[in-house]
Short mmCIF file of C-alpha atoms in Angstrom, two decimals:
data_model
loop_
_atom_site.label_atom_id
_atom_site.label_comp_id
_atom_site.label_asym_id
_atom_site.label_seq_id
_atom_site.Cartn_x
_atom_site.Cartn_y
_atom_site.Cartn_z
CA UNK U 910 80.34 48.86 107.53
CA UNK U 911 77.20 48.46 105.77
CA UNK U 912 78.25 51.40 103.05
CA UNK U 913 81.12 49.27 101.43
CA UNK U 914 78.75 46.65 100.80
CA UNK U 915 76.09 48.96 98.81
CA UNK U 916 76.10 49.43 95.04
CA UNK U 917 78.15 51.63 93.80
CA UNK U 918 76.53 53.21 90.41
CA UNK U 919 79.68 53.46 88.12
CA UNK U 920 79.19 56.35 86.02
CA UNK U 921 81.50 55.33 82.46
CA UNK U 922 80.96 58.32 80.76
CA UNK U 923 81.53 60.98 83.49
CA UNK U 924 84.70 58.45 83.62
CA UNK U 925 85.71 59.14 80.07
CA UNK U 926 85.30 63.05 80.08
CA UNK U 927 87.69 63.24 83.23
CA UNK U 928 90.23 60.92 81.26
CA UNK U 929 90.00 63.25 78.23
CA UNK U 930 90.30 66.24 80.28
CA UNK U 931 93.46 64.84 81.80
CA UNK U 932 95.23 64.00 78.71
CA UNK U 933 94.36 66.79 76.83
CA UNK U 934 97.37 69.33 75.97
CA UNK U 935 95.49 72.32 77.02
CA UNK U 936 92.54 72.03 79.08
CA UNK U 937 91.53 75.66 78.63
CA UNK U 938 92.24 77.06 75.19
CA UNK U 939 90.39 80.23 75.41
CA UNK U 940 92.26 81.35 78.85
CA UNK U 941 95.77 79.94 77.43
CA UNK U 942 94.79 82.35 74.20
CA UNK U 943 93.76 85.67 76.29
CA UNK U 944 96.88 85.16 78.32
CA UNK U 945 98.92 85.80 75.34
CA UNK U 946 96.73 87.46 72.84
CA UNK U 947 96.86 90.58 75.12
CA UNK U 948 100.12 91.40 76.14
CA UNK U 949 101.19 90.26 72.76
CA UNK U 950 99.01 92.83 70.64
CA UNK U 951 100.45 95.19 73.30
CA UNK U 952 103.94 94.74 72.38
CA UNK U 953 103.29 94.54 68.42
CA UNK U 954 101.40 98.05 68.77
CA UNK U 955 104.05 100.09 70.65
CA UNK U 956 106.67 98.73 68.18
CA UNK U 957 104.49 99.74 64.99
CA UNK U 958 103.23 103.08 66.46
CA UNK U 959 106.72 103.14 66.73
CA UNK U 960 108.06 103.04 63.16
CA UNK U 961 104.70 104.24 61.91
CA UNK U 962 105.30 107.38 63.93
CA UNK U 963 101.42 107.99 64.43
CA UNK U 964 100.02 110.26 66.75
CA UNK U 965 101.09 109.64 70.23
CA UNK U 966 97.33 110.11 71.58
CA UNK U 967 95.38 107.09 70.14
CA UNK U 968 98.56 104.93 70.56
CA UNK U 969 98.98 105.50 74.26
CA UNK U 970 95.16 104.95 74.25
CA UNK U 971 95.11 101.67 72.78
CA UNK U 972 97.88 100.45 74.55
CA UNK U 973 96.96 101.21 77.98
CA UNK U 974 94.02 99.94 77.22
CA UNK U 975 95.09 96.49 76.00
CA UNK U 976 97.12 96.49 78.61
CA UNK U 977 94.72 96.89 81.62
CA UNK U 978 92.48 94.46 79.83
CA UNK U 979 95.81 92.02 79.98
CA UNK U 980 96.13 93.15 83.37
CA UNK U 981 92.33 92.27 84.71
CA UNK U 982 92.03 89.32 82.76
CA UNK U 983 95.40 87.54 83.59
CA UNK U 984 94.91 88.13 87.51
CA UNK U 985 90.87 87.59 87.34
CA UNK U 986 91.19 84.89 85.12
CA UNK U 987 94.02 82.71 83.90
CA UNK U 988 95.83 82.83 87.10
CA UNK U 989 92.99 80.41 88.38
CA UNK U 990 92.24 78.66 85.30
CA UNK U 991 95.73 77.73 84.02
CA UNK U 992 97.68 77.37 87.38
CA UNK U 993 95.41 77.78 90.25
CA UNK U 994 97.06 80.86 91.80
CA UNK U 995 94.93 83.68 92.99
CA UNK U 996 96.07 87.22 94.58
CA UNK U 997 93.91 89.84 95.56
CA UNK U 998 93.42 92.80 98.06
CA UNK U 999 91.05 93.11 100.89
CA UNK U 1000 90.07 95.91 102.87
CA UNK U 1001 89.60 95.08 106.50
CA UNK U 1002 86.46 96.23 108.73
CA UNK U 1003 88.80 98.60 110.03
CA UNK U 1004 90.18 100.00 107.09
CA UNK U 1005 93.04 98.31 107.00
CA UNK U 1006 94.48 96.78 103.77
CA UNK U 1007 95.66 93.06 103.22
CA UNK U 1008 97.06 91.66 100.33
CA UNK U 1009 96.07 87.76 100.30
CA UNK U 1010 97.96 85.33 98.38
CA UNK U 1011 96.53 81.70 97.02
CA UNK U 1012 97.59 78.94 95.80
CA UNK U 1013 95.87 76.24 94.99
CA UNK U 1014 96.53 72.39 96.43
CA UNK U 1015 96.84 69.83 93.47
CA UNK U 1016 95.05 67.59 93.80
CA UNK U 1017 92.50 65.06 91.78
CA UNK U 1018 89.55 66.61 91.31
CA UNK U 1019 91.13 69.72 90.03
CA UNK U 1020 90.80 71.60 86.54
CA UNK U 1021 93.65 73.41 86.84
CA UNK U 1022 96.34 73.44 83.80
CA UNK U 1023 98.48 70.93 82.03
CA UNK U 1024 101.58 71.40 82.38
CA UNK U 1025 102.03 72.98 78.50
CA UNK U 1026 99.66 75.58 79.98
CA UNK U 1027 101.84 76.17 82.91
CA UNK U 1028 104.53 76.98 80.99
CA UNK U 1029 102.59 79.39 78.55
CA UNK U 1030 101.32 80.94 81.80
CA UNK U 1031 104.63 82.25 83.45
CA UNK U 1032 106.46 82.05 79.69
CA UNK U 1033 104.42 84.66 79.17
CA UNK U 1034 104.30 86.47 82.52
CA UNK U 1035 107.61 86.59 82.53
CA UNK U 1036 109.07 87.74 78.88
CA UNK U 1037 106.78 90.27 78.45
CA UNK U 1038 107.98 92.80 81.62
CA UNK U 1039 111.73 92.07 79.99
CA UNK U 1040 111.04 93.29 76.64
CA UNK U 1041 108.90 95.93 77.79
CA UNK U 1042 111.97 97.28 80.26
CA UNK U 1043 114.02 96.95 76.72
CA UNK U 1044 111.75 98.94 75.32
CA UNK U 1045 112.12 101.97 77.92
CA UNK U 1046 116.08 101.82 77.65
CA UNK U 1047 115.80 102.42 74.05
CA UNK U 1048 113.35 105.44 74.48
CA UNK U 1049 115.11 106.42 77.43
CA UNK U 1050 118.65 106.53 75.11
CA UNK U 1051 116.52 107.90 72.08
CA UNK U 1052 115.17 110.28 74.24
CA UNK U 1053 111.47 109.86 73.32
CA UNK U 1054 110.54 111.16 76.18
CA UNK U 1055 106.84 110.88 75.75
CA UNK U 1056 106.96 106.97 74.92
CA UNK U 1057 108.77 106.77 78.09
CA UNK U 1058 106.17 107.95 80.21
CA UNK U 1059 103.83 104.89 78.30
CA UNK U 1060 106.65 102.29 78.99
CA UNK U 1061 106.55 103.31 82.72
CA UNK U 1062 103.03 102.93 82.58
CA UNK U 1063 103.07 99.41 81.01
CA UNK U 1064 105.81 97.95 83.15
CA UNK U 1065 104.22 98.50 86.49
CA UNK U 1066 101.50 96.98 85.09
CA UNK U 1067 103.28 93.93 83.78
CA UNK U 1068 105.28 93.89 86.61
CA UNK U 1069 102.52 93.76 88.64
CA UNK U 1070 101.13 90.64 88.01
CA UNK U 1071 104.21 89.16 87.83
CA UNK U 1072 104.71 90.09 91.28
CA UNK U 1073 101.65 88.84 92.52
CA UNK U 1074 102.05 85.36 91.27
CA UNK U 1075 105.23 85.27 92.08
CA UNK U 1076 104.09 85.90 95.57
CA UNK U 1077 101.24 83.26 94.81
CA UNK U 1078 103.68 80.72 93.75
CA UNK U 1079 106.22 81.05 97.13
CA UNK U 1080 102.89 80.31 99.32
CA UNK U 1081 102.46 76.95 97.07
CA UNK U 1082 105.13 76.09 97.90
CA UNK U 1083 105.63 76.17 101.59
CA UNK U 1084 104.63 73.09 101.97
CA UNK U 1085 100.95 71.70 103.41
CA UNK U 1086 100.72 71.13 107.02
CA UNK U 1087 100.84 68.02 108.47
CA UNK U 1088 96.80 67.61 109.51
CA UNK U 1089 95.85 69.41 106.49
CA UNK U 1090 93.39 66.59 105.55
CA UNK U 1091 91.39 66.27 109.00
CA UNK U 1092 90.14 70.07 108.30
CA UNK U 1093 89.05 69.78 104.63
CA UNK U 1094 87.47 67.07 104.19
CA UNK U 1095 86.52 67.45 100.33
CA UNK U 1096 87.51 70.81 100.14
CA UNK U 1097 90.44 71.50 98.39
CA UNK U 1098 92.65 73.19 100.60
CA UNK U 1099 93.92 76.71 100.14
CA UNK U 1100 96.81 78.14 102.32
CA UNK U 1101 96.64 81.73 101.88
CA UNK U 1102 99.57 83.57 102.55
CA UNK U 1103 98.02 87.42 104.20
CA UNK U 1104 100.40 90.37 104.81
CA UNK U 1105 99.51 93.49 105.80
CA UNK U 1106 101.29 96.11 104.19
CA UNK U 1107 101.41 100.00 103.40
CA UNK U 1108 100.06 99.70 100.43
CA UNK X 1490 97.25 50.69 133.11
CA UNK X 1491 100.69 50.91 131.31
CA UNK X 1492 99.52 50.28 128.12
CA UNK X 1493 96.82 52.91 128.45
CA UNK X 1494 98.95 55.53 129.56
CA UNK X 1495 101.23 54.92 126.35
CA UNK X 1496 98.17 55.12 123.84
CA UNK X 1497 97.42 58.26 125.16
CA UNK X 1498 100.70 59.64 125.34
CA UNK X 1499 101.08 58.73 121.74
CA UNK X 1500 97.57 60.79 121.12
CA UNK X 1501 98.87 63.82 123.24
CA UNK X 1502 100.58 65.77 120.25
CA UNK X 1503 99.26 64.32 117.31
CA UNK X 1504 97.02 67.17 115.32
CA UNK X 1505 96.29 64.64 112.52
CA UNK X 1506 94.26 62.09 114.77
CA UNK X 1507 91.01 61.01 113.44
CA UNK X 1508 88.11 61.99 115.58
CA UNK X 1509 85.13 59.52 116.59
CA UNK X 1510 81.84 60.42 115.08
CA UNK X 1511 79.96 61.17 118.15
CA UNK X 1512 82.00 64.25 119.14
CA UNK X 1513 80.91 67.32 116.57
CA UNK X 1514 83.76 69.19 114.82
CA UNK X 1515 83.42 72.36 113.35
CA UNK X 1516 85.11 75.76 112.96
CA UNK X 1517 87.12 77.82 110.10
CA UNK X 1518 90.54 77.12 108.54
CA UNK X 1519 92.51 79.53 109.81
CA UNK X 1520 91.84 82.35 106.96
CA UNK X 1521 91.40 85.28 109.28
CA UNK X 1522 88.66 86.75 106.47
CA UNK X 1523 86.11 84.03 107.12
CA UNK X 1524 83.26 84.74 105.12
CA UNK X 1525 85.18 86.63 102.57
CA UNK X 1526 87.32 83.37 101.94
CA UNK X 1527 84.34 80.97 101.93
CA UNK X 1528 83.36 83.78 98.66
CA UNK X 1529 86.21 83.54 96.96
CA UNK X 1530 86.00 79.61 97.46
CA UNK X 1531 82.30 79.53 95.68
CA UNK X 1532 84.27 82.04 92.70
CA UNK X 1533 86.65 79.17 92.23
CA UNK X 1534 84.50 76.65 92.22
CA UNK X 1535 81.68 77.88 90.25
CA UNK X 1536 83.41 78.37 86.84
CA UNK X 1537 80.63 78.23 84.65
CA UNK X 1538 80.58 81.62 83.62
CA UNK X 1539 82.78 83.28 85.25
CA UNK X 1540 84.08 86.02 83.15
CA UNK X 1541 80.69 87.33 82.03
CA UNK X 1542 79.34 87.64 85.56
CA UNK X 1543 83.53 88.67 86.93
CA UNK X 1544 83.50 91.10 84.29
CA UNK X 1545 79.69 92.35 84.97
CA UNK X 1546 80.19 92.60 88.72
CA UNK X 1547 83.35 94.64 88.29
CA UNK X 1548 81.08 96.96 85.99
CA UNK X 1549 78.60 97.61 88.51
CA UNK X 1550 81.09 98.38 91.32
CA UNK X 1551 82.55 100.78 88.78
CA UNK X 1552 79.27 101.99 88.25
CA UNK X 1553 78.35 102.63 91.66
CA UNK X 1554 81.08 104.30 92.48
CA UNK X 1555 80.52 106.98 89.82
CA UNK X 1556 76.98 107.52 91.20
CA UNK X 1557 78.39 107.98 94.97
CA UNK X 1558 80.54 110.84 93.58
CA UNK X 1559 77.74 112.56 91.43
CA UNK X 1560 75.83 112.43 95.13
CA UNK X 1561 78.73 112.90 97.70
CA UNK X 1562 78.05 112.33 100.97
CA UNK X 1563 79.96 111.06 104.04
CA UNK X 1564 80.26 107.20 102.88
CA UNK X 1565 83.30 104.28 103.03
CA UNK X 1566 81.57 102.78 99.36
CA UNK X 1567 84.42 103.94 97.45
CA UNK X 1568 87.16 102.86 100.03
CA UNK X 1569 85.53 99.51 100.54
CA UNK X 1570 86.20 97.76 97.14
CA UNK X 1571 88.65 100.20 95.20
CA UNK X 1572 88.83 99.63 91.66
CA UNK X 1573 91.15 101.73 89.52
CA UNK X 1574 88.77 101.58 86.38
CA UNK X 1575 87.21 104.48 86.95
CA UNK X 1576 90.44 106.46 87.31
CA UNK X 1577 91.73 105.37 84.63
CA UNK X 1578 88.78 106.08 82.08
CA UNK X 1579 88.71 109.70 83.39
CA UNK X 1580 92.17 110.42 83.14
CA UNK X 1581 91.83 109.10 79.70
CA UNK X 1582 88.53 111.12 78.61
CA UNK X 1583 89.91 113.70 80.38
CA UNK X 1584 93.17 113.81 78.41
CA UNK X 1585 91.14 113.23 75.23
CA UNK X 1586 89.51 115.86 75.44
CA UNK X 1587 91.97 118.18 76.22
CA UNK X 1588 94.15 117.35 73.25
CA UNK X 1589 92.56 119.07 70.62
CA UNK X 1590 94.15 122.57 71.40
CA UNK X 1591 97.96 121.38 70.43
CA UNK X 1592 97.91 117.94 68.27
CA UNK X 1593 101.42 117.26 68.87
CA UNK X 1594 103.04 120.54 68.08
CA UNK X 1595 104.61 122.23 71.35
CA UNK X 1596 101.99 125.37 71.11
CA UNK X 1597 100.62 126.62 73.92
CA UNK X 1598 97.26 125.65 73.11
CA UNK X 1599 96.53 122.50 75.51
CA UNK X 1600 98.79 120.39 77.21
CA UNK X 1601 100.59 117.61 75.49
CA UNK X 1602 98.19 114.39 76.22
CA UNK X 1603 101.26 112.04 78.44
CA UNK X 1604 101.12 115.89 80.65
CA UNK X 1605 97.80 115.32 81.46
CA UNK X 1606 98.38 111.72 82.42
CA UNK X 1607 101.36 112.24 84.67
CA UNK X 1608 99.93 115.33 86.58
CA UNK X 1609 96.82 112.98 87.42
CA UNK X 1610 98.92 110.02 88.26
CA UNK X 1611 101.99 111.43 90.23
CA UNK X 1612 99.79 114.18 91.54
CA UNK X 1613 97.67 111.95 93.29
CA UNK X 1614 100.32 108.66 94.13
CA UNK X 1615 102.14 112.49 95.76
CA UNK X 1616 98.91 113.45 97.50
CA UNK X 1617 98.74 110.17 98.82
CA UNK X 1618 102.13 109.64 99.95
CA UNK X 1619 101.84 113.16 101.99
CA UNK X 1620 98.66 111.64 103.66
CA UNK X 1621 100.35 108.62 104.25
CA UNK X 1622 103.16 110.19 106.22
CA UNK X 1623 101.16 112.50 107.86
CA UNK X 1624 99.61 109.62 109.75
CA UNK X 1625 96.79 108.43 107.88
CA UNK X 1626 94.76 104.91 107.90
CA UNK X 1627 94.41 104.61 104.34
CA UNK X 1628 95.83 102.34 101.96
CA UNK X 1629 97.64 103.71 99.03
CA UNK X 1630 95.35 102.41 96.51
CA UNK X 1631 92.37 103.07 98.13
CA UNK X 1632 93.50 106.95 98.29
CA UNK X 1633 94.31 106.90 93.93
CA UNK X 1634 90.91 105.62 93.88
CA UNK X 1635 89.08 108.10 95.66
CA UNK X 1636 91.48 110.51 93.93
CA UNK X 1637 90.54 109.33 90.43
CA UNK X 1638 86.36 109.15 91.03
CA UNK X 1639 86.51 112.72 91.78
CA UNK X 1640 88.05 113.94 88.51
CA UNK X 1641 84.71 113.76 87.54
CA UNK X 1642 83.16 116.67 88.15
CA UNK X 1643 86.03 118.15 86.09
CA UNK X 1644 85.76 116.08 83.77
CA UNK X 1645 81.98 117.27 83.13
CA UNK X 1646 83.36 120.10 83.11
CA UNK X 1647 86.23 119.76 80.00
CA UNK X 1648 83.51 118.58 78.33
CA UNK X 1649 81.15 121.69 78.68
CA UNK X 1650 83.83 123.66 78.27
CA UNK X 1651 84.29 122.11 74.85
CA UNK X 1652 80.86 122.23 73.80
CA UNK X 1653 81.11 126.51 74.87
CA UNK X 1654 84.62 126.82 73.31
CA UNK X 1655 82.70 125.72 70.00
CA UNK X 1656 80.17 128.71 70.10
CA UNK X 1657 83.28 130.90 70.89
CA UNK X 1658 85.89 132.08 73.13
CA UNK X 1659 84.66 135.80 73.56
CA UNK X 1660 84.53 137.11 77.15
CA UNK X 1661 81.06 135.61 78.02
CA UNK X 1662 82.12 132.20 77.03
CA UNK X 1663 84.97 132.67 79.66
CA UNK X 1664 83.15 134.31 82.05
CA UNK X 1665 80.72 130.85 81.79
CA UNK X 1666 83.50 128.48 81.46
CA UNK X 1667 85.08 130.26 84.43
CA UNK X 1668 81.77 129.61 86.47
CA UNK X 1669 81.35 125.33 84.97
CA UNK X 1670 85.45 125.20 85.98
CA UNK X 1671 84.89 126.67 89.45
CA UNK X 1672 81.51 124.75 90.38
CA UNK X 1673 83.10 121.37 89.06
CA UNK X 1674 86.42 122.36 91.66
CA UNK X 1675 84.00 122.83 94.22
CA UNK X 1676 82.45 119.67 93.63
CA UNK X 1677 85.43 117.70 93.28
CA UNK X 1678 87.42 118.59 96.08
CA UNK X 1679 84.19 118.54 98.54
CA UNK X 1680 83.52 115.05 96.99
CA UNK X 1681 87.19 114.11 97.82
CA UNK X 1682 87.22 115.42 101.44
CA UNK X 1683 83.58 113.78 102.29
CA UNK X 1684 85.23 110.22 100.99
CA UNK X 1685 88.58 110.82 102.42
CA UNK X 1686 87.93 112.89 105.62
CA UNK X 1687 87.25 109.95 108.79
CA UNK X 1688 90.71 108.39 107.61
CA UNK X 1689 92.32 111.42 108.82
CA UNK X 1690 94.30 112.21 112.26
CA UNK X 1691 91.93 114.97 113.97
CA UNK X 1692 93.59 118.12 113.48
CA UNK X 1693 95.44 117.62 110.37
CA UNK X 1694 92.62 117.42 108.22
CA UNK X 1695 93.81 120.49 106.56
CA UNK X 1696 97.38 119.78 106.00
CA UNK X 1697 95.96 116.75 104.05
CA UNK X 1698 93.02 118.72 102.25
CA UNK X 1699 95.40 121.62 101.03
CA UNK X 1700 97.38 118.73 98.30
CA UNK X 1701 94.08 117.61 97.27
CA UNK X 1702 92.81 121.41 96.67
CA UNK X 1703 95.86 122.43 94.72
CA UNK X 1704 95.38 119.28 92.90
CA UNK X 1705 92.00 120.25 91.54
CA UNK X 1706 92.97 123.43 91.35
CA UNK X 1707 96.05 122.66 89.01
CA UNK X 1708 93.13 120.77 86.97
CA UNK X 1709 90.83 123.27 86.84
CA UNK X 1710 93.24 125.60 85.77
CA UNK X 1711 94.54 123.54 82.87
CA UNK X 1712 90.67 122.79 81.35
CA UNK X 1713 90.37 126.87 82.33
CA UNK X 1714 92.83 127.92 80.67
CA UNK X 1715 92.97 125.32 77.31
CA UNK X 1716 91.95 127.11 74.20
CA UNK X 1717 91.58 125.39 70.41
CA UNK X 1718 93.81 126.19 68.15
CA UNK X 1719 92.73 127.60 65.01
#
């Protein structure tokens, strides 16, 4: 073939980034961060509001807040930056609603996460929903009744994402099928995994 | 002829053969949401900025939604792409606003500020589940959403109320608050019904409007009847 005999331009420096991207602990800092930084300032609040015994108003405020913001930016965001695992919800033509599930095929060209960011991804998805479900047996057995209605709140949202990934995660691993590669081509191929439920 | 016949038996079930260059391929993966999925591929892949413009286009969807309830009319916008945003920065104005009356004491001045949160949320995840069972198409999110936008008209409302309460809380400012309140009721529930009406079975449209009535009604009546303490 008359293409394996052409010059090939060899492009060092592109060469170089791509190695330093590979080997670097955390290839996205800023997402690993806003994973945490979130659901951590979360936590810290409810536990000084807590103690503090502020008003109940602007605490429930802030931390619903924080937590929404936690909740947007870990399924918008990190979820595809740090392990390549997308969920969202579509609404057919016909009104009908499907929940689609991604995950991403490693492979070469990819920019997903390092493995340390892996772990600080679902570390993080996965402690914070258990302390928060401590946290609403100790108002439910202090009888803070009003806190409880906030720790309700802030475990279906933890819990949601954690669900979703989780979800994300199962598809990933299903396995590729066998004449994946005739299809893509360069694409990187993504099995999504579509149910169609009540909600 | 033997050999032939072999070759192509081998070729008969393989899925993974490599097609000659003269014959043109095409066609989708098998994502049933073709062009949806081929949008969602450009998201991934274009990751330049991709919070700022994630983050803006959620805005303006928020945005537009708010617009199709201050101008209700018979539309699937706010079905389409349900956000909960919008629901949840009413319920929070909303249950800002009406704090002022008890500040944590248990007076009957204005309802305790988780109240306000829990009638919104479990009154409409309730209205929602009714519809659901009474046959609807809807999703359950999509129904919270459309639920949520139209707090706003009563949420105007709180907050004209307020403004009154300041000059007073004689009989005329009631008699105008009770006018704002009833408008804003109106508005809401007609919003409501216009957004949530074609997803209903045919002659159960009222079984399902009655939930969402009371629920505005329950609404109104709280920012009605909320009164500063002194």
């Amino acid at each position: 073939m008359a293409d394996d005999t052409e010059d090939v331009e060899l492009d060092f420096a592109a060469d170089e980034q791509e190695r330093a991207r590979r080997s670097a602990v955390l290839r996205h800092p800023l997402a690993s961060f806003f994973h945490l930084f979130f659901r951590v300032v979360a936590i810290v609040a409810y536990l000084l509001c807590d103690w503090i015994s502020e008003n109940f108003a602007p605490c429930f405020v802030l931390i619903i807040t924080l937590l929404s913001f936690d909740f947007w930016s870990v399924k918008n965001v990190t979820g595809r930056l740090l392990v390549g695992l997308r969920w969202w919800n579509q609404i057919d033509d016909d009104g009908k609603s499907l929940w689609v599930f991604e995950a991403k095929k490693a492979s070469r060209g990819n920019n997903i996460g390092t493995e340390a960011e892996a772990r600080i991804f679902w570390l993080g998805l996965i402690i914070c929903p258990l302390i928060w479900t401590f946290f609403f047996f100790t108002s439910l057995f202090s009888l803070k009744i009003k806190w409880l209605s906030l720790v309700v709140a802030s475990i279906s949202l933890q819990v949601a994402n954690l669900y979703g990934y989780l979800r994300c995660k199962a598809v990933g691993e299903d396995g590729q099928p066998a004449d994946s590669r005739s299809f893509t081509g360069q694409h990187l191929l993504q099995r999504p995994d579509i149910i169609f439920g009540i909600l | 002829m033997a050999a032939s016949d072999e070759a192509s038996r081998q070729f008969a079930g393989l899925s993974d053969v490599s097609i000659s260059e003269d014959i043109p391929v095409e066609g989708d993966i098998s994502v049933p949401l073709g062009p949806s999925s081929r949008q969602r591929d450009d998201e991934f892949s274009t990751l330049d900025e991709p919070v700022k413009e994630t983050i803006l286009r959620d805005l303006r969807a928020v945005g537009s939604k708010f617009i199709h309830v201050l101008y209700p009319k018979r539309s699937t916008a706010l079905l389409r792409d349900w956000d909960l945003w919008g629901p949840l920065l009413l319920c929070v104005t909303l249950a800002l606003l009406l704090q002022g009356g008890a500040a944590d004491s248990d007076d009957q001045g204005g309802p305790q500020f988780a109240e306000v949160f829990v009638i919104v949320w479990f009154g409409s995840i309730i209205i929602t589940l009714n519809s659901k069972l009474l046959g609807g198409t809807i999703s359950f999110f999509q129904s919270l959403c459309v639920l949520g936008y139209c707090i706003m008209p009563l949420t105007a409302a709180m907050a004209v109320c307020r403004i009154v309460l300041v000059g007073g809380a004689g009989k005329v400012s009631f008699a105008v608050r009770l006018v704002v309140v009833t408008l804003s009721f109106g508005w809401s529930t007609f919003a409501s019904t216009a957004f949530l009406g074609d997803s209903q079975p045919p002659g159960r449209k009222a079984l399902v409007v009655y939930p969402v009535f009371l629920f505005y009604f329950v609404i109104g009546w709280m920012i009605l009847t909320f009164s500063p303490s002194q």
